[in-house]
Tab-separated table of C-alpha atoms in Angstrom:
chain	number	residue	atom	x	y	z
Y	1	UNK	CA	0.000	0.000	0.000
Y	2	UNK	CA	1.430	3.299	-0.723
Y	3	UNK	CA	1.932	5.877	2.016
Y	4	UNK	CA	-0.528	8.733	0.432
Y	5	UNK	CA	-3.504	5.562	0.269
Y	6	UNK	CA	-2.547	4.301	4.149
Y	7	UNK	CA	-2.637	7.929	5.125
Y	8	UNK	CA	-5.996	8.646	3.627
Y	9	UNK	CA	-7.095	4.937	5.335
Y	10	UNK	CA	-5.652	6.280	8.664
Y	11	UNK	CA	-7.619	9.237	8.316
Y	12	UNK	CA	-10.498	7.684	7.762
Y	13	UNK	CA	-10.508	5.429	10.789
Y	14	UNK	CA	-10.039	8.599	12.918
Y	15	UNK	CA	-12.744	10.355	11.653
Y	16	UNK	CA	-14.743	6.880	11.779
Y	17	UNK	CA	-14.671	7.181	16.207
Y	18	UNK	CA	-15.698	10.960	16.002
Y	19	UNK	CA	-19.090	11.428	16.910
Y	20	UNK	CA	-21.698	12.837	14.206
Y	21	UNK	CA	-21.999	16.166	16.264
Y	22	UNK	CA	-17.740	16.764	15.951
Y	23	UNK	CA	-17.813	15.923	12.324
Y	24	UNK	CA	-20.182	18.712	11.533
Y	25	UNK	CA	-18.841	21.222	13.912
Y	26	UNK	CA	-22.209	21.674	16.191
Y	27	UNK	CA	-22.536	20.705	19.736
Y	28	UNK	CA	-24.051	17.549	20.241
Y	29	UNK	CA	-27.734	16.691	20.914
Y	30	UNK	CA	-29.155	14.752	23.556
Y	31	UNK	CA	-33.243	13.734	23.524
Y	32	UNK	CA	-34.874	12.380	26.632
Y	33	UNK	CA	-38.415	11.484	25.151
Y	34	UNK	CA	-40.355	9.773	28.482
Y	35	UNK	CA	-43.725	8.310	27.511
Y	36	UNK	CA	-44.880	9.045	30.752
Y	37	UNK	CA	-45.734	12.703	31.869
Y	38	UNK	CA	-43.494	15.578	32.605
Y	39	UNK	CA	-44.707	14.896	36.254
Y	40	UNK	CA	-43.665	11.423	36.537
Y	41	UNK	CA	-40.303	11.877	34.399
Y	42	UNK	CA	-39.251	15.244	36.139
Y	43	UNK	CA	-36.855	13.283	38.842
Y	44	UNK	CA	-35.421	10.731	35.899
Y	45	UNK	CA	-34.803	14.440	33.863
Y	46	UNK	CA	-33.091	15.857	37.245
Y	47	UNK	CA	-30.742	12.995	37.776
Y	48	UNK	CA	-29.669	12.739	34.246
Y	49	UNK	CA	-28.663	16.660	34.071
Y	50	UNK	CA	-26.760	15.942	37.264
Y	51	UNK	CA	-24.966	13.084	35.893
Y	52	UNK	CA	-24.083	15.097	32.279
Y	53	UNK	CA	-22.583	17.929	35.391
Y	54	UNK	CA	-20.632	15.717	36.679
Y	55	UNK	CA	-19.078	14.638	33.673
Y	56	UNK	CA	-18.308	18.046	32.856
Y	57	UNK	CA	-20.858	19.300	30.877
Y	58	UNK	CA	-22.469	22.532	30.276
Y	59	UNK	CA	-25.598	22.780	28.758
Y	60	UNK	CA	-25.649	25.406	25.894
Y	61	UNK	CA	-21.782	24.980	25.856
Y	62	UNK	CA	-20.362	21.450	25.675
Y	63	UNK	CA	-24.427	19.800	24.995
Y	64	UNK	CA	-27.942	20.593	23.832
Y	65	UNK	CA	-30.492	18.633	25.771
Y	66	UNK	CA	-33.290	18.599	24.211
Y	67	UNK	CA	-36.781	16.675	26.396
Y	68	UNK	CA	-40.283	16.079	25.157
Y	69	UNK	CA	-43.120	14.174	27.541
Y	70	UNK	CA	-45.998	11.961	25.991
Y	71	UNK	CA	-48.198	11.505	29.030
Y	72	UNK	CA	-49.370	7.944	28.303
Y	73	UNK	CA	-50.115	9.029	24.257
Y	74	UNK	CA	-48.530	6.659	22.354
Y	75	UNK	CA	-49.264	8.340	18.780
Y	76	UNK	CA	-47.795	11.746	20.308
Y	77	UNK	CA	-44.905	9.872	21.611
Y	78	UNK	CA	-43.870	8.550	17.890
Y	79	UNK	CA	-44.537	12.359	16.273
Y	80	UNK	CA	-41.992	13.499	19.043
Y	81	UNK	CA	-39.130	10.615	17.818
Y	82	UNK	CA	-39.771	11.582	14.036
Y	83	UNK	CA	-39.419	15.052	14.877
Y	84	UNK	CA	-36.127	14.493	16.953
Y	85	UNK	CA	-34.770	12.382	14.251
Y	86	UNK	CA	-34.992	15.002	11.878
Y	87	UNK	CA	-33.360	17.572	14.389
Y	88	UNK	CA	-30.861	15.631	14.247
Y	89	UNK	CA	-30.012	13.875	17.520
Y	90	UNK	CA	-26.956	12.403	18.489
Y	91	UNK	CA	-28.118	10.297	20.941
Y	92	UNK	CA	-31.755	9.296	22.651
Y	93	UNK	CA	-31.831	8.765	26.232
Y	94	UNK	CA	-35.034	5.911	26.792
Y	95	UNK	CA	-36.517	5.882	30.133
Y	96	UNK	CA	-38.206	2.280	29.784
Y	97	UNK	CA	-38.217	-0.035	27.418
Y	98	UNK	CA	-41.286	1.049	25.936
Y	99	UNK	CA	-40.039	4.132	24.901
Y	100	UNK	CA	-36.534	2.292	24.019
Y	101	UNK	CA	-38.417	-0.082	21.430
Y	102	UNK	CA	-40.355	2.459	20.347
Y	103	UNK	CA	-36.899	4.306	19.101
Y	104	UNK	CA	-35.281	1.770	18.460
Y	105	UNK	CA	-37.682	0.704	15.501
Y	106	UNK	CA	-37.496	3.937	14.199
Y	107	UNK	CA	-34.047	5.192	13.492
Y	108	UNK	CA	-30.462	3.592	14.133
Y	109	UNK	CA	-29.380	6.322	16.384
Y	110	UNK	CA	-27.797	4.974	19.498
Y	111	UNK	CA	-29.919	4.489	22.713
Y	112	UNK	CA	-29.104	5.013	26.292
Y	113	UNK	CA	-31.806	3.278	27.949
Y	114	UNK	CA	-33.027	3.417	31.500
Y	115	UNK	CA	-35.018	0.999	33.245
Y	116	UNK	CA	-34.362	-2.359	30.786
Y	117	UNK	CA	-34.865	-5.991	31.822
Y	118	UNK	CA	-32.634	-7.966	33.441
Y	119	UNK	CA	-32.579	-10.607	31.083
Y	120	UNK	CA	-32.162	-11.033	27.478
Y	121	UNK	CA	-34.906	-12.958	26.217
Y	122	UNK	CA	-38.564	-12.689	25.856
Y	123	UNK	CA	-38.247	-9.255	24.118
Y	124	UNK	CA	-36.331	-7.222	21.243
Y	125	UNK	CA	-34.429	-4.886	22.771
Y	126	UNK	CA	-30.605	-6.140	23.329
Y	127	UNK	CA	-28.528	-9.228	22.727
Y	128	UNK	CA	-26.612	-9.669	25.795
Y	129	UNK	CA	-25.802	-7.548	29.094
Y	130	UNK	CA	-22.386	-7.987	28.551
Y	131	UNK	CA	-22.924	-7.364	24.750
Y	132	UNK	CA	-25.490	-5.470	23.924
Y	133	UNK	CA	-25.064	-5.395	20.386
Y	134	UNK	CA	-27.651	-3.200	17.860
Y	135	UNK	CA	-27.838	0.793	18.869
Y	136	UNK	CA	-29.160	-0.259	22.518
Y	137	UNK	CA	-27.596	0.104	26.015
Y	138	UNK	CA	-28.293	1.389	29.660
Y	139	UNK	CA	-28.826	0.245	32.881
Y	140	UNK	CA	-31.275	-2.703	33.883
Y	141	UNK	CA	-34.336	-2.193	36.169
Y	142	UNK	CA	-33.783	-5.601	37.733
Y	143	UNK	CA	-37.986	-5.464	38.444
Y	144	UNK	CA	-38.597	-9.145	37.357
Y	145	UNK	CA	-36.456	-10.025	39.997
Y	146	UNK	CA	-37.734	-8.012	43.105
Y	147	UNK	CA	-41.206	-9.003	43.291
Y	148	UNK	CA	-40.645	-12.031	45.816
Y	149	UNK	CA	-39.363	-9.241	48.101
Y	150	UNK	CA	-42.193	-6.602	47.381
Y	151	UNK	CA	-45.036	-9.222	48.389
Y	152	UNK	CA	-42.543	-9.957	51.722
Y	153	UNK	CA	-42.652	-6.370	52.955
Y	154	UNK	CA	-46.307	-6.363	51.670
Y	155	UNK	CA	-47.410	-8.861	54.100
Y	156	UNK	CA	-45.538	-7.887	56.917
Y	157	UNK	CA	-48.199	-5.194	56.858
Y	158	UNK	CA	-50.883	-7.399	55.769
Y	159	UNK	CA	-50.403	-11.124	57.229
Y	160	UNK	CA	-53.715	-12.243	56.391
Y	161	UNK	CA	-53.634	-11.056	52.745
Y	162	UNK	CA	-54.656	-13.695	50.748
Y	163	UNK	CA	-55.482	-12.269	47.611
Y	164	UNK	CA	-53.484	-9.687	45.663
Y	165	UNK	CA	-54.072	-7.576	42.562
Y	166	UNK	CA	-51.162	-6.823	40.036
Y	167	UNK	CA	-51.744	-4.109	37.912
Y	168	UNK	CA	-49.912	-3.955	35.045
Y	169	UNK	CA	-49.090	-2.666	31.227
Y	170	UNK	CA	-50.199	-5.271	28.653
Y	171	UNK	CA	-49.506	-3.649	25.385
Y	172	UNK	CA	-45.614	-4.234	26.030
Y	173	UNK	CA	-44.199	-7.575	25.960
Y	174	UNK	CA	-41.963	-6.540	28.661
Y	175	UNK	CA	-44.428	-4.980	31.290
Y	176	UNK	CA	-46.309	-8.376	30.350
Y	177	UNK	CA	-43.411	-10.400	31.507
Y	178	UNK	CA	-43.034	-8.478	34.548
Y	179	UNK	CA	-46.879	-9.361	35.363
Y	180	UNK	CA	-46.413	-12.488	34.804
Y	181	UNK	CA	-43.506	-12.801	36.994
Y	182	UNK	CA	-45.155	-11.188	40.054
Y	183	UNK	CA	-47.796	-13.562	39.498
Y	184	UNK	CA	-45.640	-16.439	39.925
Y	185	UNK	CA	-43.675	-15.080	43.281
Y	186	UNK	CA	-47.293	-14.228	44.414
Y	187	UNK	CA	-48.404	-17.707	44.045
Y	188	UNK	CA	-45.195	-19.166	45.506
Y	189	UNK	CA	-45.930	-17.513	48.866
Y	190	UNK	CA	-49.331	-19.079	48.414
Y	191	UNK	CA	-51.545	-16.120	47.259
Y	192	UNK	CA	-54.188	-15.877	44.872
Y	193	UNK	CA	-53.452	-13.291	42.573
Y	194	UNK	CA	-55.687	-11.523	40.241
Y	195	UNK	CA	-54.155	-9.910	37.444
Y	196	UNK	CA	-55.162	-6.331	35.874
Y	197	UNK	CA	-54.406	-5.168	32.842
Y	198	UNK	CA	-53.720	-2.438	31.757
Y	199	UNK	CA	-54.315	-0.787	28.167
Y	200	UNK	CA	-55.015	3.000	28.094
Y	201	UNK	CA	-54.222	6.044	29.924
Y	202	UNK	CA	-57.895	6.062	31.181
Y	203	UNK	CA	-59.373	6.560	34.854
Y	204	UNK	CA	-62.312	4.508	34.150
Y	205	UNK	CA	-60.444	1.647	32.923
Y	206	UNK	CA	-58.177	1.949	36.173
Y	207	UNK	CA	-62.084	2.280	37.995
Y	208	UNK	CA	-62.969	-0.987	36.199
Y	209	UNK	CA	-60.124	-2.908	36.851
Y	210	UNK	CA	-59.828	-2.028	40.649
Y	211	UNK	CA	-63.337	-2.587	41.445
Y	212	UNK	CA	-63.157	-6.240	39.745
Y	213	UNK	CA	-60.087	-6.687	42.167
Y	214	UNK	CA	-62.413	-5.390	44.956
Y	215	UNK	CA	-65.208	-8.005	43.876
Y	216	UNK	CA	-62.785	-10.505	43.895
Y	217	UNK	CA	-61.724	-10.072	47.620
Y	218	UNK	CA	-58.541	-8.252	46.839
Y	219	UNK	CA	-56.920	-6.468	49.559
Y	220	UNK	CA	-54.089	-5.174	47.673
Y	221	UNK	CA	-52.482	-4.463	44.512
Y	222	UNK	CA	-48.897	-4.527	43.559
Y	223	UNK	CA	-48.250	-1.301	40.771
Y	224	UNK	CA	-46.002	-2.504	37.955
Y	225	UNK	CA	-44.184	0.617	37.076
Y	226	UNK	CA	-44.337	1.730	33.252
Y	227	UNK	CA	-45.283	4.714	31.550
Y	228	UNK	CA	-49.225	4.226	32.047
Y	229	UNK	CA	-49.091	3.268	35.685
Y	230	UNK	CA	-46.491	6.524	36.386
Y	231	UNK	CA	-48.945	8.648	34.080
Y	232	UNK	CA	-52.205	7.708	35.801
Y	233	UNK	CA	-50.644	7.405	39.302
Y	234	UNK	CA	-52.853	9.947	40.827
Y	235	UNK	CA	-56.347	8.363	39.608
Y	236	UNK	CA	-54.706	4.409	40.533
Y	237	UNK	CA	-54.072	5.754	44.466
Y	238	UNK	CA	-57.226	7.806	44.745
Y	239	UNK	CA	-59.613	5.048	43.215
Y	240	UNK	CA	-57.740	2.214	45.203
Y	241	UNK	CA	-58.348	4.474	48.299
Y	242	UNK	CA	-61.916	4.621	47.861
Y	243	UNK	CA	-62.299	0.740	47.155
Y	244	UNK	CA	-60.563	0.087	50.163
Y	245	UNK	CA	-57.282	-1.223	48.346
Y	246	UNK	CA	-53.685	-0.699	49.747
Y	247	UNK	CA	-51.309	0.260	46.660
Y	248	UNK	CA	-47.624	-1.103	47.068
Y	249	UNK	CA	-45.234	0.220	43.985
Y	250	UNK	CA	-41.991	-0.513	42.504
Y	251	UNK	CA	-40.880	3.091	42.995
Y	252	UNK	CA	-41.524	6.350	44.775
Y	253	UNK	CA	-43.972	8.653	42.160
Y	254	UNK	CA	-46.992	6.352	43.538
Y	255	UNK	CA	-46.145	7.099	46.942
Y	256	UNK	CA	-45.638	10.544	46.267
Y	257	UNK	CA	-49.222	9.981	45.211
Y	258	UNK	CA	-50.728	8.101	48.427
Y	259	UNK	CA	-49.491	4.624	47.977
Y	260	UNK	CA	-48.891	2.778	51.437
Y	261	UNK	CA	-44.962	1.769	50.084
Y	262	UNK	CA	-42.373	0.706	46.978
Y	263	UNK	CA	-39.724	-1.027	47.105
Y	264	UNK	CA	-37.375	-1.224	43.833
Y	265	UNK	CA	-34.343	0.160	42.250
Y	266	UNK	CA	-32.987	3.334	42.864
Y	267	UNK	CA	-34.463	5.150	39.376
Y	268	UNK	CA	-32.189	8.788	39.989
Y	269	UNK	CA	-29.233	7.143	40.527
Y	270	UNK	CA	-29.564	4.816	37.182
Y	271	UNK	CA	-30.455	8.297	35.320
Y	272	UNK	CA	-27.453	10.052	36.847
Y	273	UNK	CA	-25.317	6.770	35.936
Y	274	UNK	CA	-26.541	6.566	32.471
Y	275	UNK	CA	-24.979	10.111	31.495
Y	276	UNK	CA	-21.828	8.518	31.607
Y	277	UNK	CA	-22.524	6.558	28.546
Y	278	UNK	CA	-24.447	9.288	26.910
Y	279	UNK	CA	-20.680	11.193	27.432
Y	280	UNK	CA	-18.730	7.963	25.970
Y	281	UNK	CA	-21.345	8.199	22.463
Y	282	UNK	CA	-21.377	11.496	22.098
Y	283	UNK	CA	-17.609	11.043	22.421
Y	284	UNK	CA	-17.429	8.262	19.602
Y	285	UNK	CA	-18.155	4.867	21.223
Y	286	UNK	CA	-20.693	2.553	20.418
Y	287	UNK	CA	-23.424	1.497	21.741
Y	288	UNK	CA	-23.299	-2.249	21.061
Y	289	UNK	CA	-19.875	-2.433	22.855
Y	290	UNK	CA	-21.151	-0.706	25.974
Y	291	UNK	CA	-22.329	-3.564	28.704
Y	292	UNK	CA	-25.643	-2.921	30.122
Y	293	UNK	CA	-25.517	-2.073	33.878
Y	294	UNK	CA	-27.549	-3.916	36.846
Y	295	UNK	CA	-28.803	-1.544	40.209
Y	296	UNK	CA	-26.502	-1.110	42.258
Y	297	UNK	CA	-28.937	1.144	45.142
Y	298	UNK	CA	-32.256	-0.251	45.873
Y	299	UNK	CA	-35.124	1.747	47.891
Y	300	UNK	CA	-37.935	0.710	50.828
Y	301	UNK	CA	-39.993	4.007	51.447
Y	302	UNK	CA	-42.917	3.839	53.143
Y	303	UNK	CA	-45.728	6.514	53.013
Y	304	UNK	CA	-46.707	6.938	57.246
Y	305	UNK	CA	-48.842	9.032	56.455
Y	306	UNK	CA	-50.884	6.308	54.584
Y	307	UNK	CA	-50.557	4.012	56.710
Y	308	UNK	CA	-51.774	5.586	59.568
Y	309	UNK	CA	-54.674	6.393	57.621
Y	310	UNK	CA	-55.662	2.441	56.737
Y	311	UNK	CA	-54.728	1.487	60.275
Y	312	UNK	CA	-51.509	-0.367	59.678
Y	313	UNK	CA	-48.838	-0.511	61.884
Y	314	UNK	CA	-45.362	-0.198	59.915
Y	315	UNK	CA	-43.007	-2.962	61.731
Y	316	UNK	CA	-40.119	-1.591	63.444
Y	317	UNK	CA	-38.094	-4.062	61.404
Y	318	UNK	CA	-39.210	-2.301	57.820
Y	319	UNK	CA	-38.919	1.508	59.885
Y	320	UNK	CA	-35.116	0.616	60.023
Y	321	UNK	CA	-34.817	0.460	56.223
Y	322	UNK	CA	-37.109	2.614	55.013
């Protein structure tokens, strides 16, 4: 090979591990597009500008980040990815692997998801952990595997529950799986469970669904958090409330809203961790080579103030990690 050609070649492999954003001379662009509302994503949004801080960047001057909210609207949430695409955007940032799939099918630009399975198959979305392949990564949500230990703490507050509710997202395989998996832990500490779906942004669906868990004998339902259930978390709480229902979640918005307790990964700290690998694309890596991440902080909080008010005592053993 001549030196001029193996130059040029050299040249070429350089430019090949510059982001899109360097090659054209622009600052780069980061969308966060949440399919939940602004509400519900505003601590995931926090986190994530924390993280991009701490790895030294300003917005305006080293990034653009760029954030749109669908509130549930599914329709609205794929006008806001065709619009971003055509910004352009160097890199989406996913919270949930609805919103990651969603993406995903629509453009090749890379992915930094938040809030993924912990385990490969069963869905579309990755390869591996340790090899993520495609234009997906992040940082797992590990939910499939903490519902044993929600229904624990559960009945430490309820020992006599004996049949639970599971309310859940069924137009995502994922949020399926998840449903089906709390079903199983349910029924391995010898509950009946009754399982809700559901398929719209819609109070009197939640109504519907909650008052056939009431008619069953259900005590309690266990909140399967997605975009629908973090959109309508107000209207789940208050409706349970009324029907006599304690809500136990996978993370804090539903207590925020009323619910007696969740107990699940730490969601801020996986947004602040994920702006390290939105910093390593925008930088030139890809994607596909970056392993996906498991939890590392995991959270009990407990809602006193709902408690008191269904006349539940909170064990001092749950008080000392809460």
């Amino acid at each position: 090979m001549r030196r001029r050609d193996a130059l040029a070649l050299l040249a070429s492999l350089t430019m090949g591990t510059r982001s899109l954003a360097q090659t054209q001379g622009r600052l780069p662009v980061i969308s966060f597009l949440g399919f939940a509302s602004e509400q519900a994503d505003r601590a995931t949004l926090t986190a994530l500008r924390r993280g991009l801080v701490e790895q030294g960047h300003v917005e305006g001057q080293t990034i653009v980040l760029e954030a749109r909210h669908a509130s549930g609207n599914l329709d609205l949430a794929n006008r806001y990815i065709h619009e971003m695409i055509r910004r352009p955007v160097d890199v989406f940032v996913a919270p949930g692997p609805a919103a990651t799939r969603s993406i995903r099918r629509a453009t090749q630009i890379p992915i930094v998801a938040i809030g993924l399975p912990a385990a490969a198959g069963g869905h579309d979305l990755f390869a591996s952990l340790a090899r993520p392949g495609g234009t997906v990564t992040g940082l797992s949500y590990f939910g499939e595997d903490l519902a044993a230990k929600r229904i624990e703490v559960l009945r430490e507050f309820l020992p006599k529950l004996s049949v639970l509710g599971i309310l859940h997202n069924v137009t995502d395989p994922v949020f399926r799986d998840w449903g089906i998996q709390t079903e199983a832990s349910a029924r391995a500490q010898g509950l009946r469970s009754v399982r809700l779906g559901l398929s719209s942004p819609s109070p009197d669906e939640i109504t519907k669904l909650l008052r056939s868990l009431q008619e069953q004998g259900g005590e309690a339902v266990i909140v399967i958090r997605d975009f629908l259930t973090h959109t309508m978390a107000d209207a789940i709480v208050s409706t349970s409330a009324l029907l006599g229902i304690t809500v136990v979640a996978e993370q804090e918005r539903l207590v925020e809203a009323g619910a007696l307790m969740s107990y699940g990964a730490d969601i801020p700290d996986l947004s602040r961790r994920a702006a390290g690998y939105v910093d390593r694309i925008i930088k030139g890596e890809k994607a596909a080579d970056l392993p996906i991440q498991l939890p590392t902080k995991f959270e009990l909080i407990i809602n006193l103030k709902t408690a008191k008010a269904l006349g539940l005592e909170v064990p001092p053993t749950l008080l000392a990690q809460a």
